[in-house]
Coordinates of C-alpha atoms in Angstrom, one line a residue:
X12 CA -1.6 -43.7 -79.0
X13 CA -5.1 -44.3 -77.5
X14 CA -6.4 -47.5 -79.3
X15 CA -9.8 -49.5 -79.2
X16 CA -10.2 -53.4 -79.4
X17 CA -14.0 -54.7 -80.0
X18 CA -14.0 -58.3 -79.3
X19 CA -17.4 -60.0 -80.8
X20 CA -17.4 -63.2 -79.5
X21 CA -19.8 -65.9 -78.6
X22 CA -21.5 -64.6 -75.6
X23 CA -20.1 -60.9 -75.5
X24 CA -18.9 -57.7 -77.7
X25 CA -16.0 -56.1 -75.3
X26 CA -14.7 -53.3 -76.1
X27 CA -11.3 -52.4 -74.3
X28 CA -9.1 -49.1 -75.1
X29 CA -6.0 -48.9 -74.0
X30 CA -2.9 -46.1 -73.9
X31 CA 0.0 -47.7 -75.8
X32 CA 3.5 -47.1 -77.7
X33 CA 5.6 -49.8 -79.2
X34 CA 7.8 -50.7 -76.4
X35 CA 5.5 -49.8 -73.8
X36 CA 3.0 -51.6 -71.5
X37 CA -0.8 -51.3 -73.1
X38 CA -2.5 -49.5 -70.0
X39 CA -6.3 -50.2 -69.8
X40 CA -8.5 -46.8 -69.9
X41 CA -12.0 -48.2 -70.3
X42 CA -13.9 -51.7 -70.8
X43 CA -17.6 -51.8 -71.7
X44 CA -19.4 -55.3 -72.2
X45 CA -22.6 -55.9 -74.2
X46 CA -23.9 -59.6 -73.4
X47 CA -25.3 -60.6 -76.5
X48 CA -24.8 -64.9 -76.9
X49 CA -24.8 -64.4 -80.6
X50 CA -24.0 -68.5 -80.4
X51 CA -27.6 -69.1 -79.2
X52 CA -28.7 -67.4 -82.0
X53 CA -27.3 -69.5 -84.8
X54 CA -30.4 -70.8 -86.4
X55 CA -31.3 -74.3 -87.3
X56 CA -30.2 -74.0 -91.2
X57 CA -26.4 -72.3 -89.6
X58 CA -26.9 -68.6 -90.1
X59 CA -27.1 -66.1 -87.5
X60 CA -30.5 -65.0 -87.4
X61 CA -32.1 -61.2 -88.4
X62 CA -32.2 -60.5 -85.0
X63 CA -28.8 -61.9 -83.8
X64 CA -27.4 -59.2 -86.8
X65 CA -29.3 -56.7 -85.7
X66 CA -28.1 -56.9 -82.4
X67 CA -24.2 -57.1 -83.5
X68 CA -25.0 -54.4 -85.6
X69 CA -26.2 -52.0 -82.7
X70 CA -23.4 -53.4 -80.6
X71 CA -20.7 -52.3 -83.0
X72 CA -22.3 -49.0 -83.4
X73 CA -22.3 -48.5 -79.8
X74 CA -18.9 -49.5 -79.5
X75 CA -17.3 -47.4 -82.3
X76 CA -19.4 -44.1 -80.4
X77 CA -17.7 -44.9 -77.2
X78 CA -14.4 -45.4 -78.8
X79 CA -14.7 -41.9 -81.1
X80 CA -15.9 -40.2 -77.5
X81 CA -13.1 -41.6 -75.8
X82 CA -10.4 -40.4 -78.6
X83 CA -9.5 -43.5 -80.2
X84 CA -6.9 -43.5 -82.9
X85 CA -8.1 -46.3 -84.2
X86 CA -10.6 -48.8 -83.5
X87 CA -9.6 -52.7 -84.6
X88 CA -12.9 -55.3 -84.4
X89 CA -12.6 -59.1 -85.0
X90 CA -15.0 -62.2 -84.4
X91 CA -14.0 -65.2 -83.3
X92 CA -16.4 -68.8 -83.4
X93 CA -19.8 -67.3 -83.2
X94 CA -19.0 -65.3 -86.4
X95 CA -16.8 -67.4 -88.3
X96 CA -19.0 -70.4 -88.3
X97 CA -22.2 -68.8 -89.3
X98 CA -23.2 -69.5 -92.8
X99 CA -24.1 -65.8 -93.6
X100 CA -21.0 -64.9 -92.1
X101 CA -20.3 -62.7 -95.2
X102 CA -23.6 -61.1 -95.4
X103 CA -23.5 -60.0 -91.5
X104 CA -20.3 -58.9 -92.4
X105 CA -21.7 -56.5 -94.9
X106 CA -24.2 -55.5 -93.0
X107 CA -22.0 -54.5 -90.0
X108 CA -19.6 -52.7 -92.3
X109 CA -22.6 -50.9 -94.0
X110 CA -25.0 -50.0 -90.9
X111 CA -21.4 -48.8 -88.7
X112 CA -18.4 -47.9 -90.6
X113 CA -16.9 -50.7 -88.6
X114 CA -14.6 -53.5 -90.6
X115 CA -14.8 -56.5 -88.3
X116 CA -12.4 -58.9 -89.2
X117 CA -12.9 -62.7 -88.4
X118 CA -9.9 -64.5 -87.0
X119 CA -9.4 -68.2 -87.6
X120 CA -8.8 -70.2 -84.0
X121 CA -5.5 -70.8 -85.0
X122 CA -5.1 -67.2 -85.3
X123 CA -6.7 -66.6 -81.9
X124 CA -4.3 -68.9 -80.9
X125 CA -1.2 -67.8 -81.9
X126 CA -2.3 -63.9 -80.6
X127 CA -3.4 -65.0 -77.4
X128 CA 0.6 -67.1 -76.8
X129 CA 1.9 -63.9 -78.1
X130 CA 0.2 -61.7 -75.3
X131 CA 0.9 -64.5 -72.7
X132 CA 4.9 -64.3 -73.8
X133 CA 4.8 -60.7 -73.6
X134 CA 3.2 -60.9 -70.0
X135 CA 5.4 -63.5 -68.5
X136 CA 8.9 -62.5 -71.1
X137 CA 11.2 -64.6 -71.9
X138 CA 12.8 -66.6 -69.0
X139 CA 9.5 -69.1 -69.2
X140 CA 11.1 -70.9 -71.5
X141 CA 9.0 -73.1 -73.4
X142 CA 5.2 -71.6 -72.6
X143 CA 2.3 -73.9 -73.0
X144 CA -0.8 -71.9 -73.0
X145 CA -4.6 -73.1 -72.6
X146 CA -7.4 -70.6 -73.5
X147 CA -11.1 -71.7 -73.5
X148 CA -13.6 -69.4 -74.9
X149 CA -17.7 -69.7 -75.7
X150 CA -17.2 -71.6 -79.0
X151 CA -13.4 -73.1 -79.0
X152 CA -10.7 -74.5 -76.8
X153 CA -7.3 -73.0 -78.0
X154 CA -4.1 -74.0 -76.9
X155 CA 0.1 -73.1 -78.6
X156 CA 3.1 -74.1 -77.4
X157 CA 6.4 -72.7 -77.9
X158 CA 10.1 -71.0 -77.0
X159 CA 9.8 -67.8 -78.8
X160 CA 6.6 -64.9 -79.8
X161 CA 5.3 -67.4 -82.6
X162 CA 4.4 -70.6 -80.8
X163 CA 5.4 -73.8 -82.6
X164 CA 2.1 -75.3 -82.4
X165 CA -0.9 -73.3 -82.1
X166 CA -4.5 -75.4 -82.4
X167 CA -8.4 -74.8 -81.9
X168 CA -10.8 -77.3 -81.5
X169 CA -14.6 -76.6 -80.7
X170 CA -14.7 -77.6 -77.4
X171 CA -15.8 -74.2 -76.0
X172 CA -18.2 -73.8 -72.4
X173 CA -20.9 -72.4 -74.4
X174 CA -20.9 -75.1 -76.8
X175 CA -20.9 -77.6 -75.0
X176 CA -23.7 -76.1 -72.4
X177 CA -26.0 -76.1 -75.9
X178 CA -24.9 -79.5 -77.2
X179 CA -24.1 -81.8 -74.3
X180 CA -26.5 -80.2 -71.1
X181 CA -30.4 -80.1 -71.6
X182 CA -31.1 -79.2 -68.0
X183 CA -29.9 -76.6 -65.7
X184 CA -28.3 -78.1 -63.6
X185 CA -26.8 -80.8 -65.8
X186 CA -28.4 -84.4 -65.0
X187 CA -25.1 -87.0 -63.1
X188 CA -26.0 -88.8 -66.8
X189 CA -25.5 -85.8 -68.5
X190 CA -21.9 -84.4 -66.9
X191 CA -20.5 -88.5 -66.9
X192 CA -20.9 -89.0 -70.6
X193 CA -19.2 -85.5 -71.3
X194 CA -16.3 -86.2 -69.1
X195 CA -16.4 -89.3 -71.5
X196 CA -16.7 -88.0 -74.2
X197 CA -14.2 -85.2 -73.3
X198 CA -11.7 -87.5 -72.8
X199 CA -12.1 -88.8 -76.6
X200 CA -11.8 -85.0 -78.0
X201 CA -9.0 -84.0 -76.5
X202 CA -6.4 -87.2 -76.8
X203 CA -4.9 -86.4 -80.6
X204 CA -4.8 -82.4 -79.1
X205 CA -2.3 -84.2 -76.1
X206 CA 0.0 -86.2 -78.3
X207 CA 0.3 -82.8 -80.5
X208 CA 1.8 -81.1 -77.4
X209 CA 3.5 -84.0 -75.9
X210 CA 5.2 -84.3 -78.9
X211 CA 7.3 -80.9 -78.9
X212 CA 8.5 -82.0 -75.1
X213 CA 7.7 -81.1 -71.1
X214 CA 6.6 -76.9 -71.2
X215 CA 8.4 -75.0 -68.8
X216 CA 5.7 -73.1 -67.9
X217 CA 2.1 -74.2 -68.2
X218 CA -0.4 -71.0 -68.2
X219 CA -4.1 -70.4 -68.7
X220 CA -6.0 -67.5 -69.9
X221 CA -9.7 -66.3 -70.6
X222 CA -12.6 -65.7 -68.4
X223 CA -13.5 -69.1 -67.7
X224 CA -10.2 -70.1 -66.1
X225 CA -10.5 -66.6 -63.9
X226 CA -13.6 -67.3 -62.9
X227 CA -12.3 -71.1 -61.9
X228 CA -9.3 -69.8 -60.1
X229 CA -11.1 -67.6 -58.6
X230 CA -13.5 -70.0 -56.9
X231 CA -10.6 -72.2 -56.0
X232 CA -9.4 -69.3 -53.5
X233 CA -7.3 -67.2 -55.8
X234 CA -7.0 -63.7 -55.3
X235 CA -9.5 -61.2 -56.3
X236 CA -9.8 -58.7 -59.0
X237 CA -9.1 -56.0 -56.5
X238 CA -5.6 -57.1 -56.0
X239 CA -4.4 -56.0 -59.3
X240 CA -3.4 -58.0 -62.5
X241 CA 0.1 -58.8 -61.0
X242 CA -1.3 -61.3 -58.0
X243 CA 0.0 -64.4 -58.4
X244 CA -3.2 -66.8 -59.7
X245 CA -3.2 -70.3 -59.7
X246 CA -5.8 -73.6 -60.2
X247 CA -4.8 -76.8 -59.3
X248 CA -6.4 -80.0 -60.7
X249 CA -7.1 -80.6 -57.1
X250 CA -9.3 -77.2 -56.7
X251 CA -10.7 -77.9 -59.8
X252 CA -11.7 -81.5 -58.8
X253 CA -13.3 -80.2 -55.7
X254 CA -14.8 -77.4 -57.4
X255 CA -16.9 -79.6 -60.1
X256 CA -18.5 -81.5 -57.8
X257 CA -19.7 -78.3 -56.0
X258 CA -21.1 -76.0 -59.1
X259 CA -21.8 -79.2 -61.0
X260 CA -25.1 -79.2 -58.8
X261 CA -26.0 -75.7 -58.7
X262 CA -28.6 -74.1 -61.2
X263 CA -27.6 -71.0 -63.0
X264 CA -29.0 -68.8 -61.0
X265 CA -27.1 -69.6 -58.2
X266 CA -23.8 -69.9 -60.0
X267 CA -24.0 -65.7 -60.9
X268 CA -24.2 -65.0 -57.1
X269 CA -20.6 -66.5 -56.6
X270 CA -18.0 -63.8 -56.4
X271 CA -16.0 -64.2 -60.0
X272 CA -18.9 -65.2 -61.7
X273 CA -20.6 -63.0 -64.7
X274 CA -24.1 -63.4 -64.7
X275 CA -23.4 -63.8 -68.7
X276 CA -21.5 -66.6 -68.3
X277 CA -22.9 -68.6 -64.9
X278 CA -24.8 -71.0 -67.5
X279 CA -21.8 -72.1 -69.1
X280 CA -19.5 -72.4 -66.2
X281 CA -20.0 -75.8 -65.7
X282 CA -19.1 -77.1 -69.1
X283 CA -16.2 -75.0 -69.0
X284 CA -14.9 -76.3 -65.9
X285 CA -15.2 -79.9 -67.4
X286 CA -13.1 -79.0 -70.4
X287 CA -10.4 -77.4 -68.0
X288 CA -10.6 -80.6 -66.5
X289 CA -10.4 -82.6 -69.3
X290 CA -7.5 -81.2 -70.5
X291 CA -5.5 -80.7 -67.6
X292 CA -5.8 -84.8 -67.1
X293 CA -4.9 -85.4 -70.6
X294 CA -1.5 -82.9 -70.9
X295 CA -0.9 -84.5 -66.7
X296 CA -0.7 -80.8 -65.9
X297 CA -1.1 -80.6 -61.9
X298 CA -1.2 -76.5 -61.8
X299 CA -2.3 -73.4 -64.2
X300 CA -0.6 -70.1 -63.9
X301 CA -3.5 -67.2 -64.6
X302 CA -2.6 -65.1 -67.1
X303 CA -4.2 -61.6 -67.3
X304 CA -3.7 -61.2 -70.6
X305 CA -5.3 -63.3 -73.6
X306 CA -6.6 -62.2 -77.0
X307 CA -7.5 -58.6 -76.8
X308 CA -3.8 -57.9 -75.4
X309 CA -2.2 -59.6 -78.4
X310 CA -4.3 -57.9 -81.0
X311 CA -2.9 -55.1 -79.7
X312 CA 0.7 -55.8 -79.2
X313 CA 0.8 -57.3 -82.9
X314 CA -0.7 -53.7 -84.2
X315 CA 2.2 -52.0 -81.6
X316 CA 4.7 -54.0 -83.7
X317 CA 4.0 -53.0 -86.4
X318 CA 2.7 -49.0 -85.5
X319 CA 3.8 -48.2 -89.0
X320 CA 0.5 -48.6 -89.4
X321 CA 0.7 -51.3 -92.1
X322 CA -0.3 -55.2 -90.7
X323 CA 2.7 -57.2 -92.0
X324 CA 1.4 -60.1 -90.4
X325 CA -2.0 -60.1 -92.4
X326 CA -3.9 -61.5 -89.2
X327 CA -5.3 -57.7 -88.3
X328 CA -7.6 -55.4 -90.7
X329 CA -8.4 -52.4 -88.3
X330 CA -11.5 -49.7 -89.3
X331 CA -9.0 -47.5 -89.4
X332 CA -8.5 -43.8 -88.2
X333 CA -11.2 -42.3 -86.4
X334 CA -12.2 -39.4 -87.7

């Protein structure tokens, strides 16, 4: 079965296809990016504006060409923070569905949550034990905890690198004022998130997914993309340390020429690396597997489980056949 994923998010629409059956290993075929930072185009009144619609409109419409050209059974499209929190989320809804075809469906954090543990069980199987898994995105910091597929605490809290580059930073780079109130205030945010976890007991394996933490492990000396998804990647609150005080005074600019670094996402990298900081010193985690799978994968395994074709989990609501 040759599915597509479209992942509208708050910087980016990704569309991955894979080659899957239930049982087996979802093997990547094609990955197309269109950087669109729909976040930055939330107006002042909470909607995303005409143009930010437009855009996810034409993205989606691109995307569902691609994945028809490429033979995709089925095409499954959610939004995550950017989407979910605009005020007109229903009308750009509508207008998606009516200018594309395309059904997106929005996921609630929890929900990205609880997918993104699933894929990160899957990758790593069972003999990790109790998995804690950290996951920062543009708009939301998600992290769920668990021995088995469902994780027994799955939370989101809007603590994502884009986010805070709009809210906390109002220079490029961020001023020493600017970076020692948000480690601060960081701090603050994610205490009642620790006693949550620290509550269900030590993990026995502590992993983090999504671009940001690649792009950090990567810059702490962790193997390259080239090496293949099965390298061994690690960041250590150490690196990390190091690492902040480094990028922390480099504009933008600079940032995209570092190998690991998207261009896309070179403005945000700073806040993100503060939030990975933040929480690693509030959970007292020393090290961070890398997991190369995150949300995308666990969209998919979920609709594998269930290749029935019906969603008993109610969290997916696929376009469909592709006709």
């Amino acid at each position: 079965m040759r599915l597509g994923v479209l992942d509208v998010g708050s910087n980016t629409v990704h569309l991955l296809v894979v080659d899957a059956h239930r049982g087996a290993h979802p093997t990547p075929m094609h990955s197309e990016k269109s950087v669109l930072r729909l976040a930055e185009k939330i107006n002042k009144n909470g909607d995303l504006s005409k143009d930010g619609v437009q855009d996810l409109a034409g993205a989606v419409e691109t995307a569902k060409e691609s994945a028809r050209r490429l033979g995709c059974e089925e095409l499954m499209a959610f939004g995550t923070s950017a989407v979910r929190e605009a005020k007109n989320v229903g009308k750009v809804l509508r207008k998606v569905t009516d200018q594309t075809g395309v059904e997106l469906r929005v996921l609630t954090g929890v929900e990205e949550a609880r997918l993104t543990f699933l894929a990160v069980r899957r990758w790593f199987g069972w003999s990790s034990g109790k998995l804690l898994v950290l996951d920062i995105g543009g708009g939301s910091l998600e992290v769920a905890m668990g021995i088995d597929e469902e994780p027994a605490l799955a939370e989101s809290v809007p603590l994502g690198a884009g986010r805070l580059t709009r809210t906390r930073f109002t220079k490029d780079p961020p001023t020493r004022p600017e970076l020692e109130t948000t480690e601060e205030w960081l701090e603050e945010q994610v205490a009642d998130l620790a006693r949550k976890v620290r509550q269900l007991g030590e993990p026995d394996r502590v992993v983090a997914t999504s671009k940001t933490f690649r792009s950090l492990a990567r810059l702490t000396g962790a193997a390259p993309s080239t090496a293949g998804p099965s390298a061994r990647r690690v960041l250590t609150d150490t690196a990390l340390r190091q690492l902040i005080k480094f990028i922390s005074r480099m504009p933008s600019t600079d940032l995209a020429q570092l190998e690991g670094v998207s261009s896309g996402r070179a403005h945000q990298l700073v806040a993100g690396a503060l939030v990975a900081q933040a929480t690693m010193r509030a959970l007292s985690l020393e090290v961070l597997e890398i997991c190369p799978w995150a949300l995308r994968e666990g969209v998919i395994l979920r609709r594998l489980d269930h290749s029935n074709g019906t969603d008993q989990t109610g969290l997916l609501t696929g376009q469909g056949r592709q006709g």
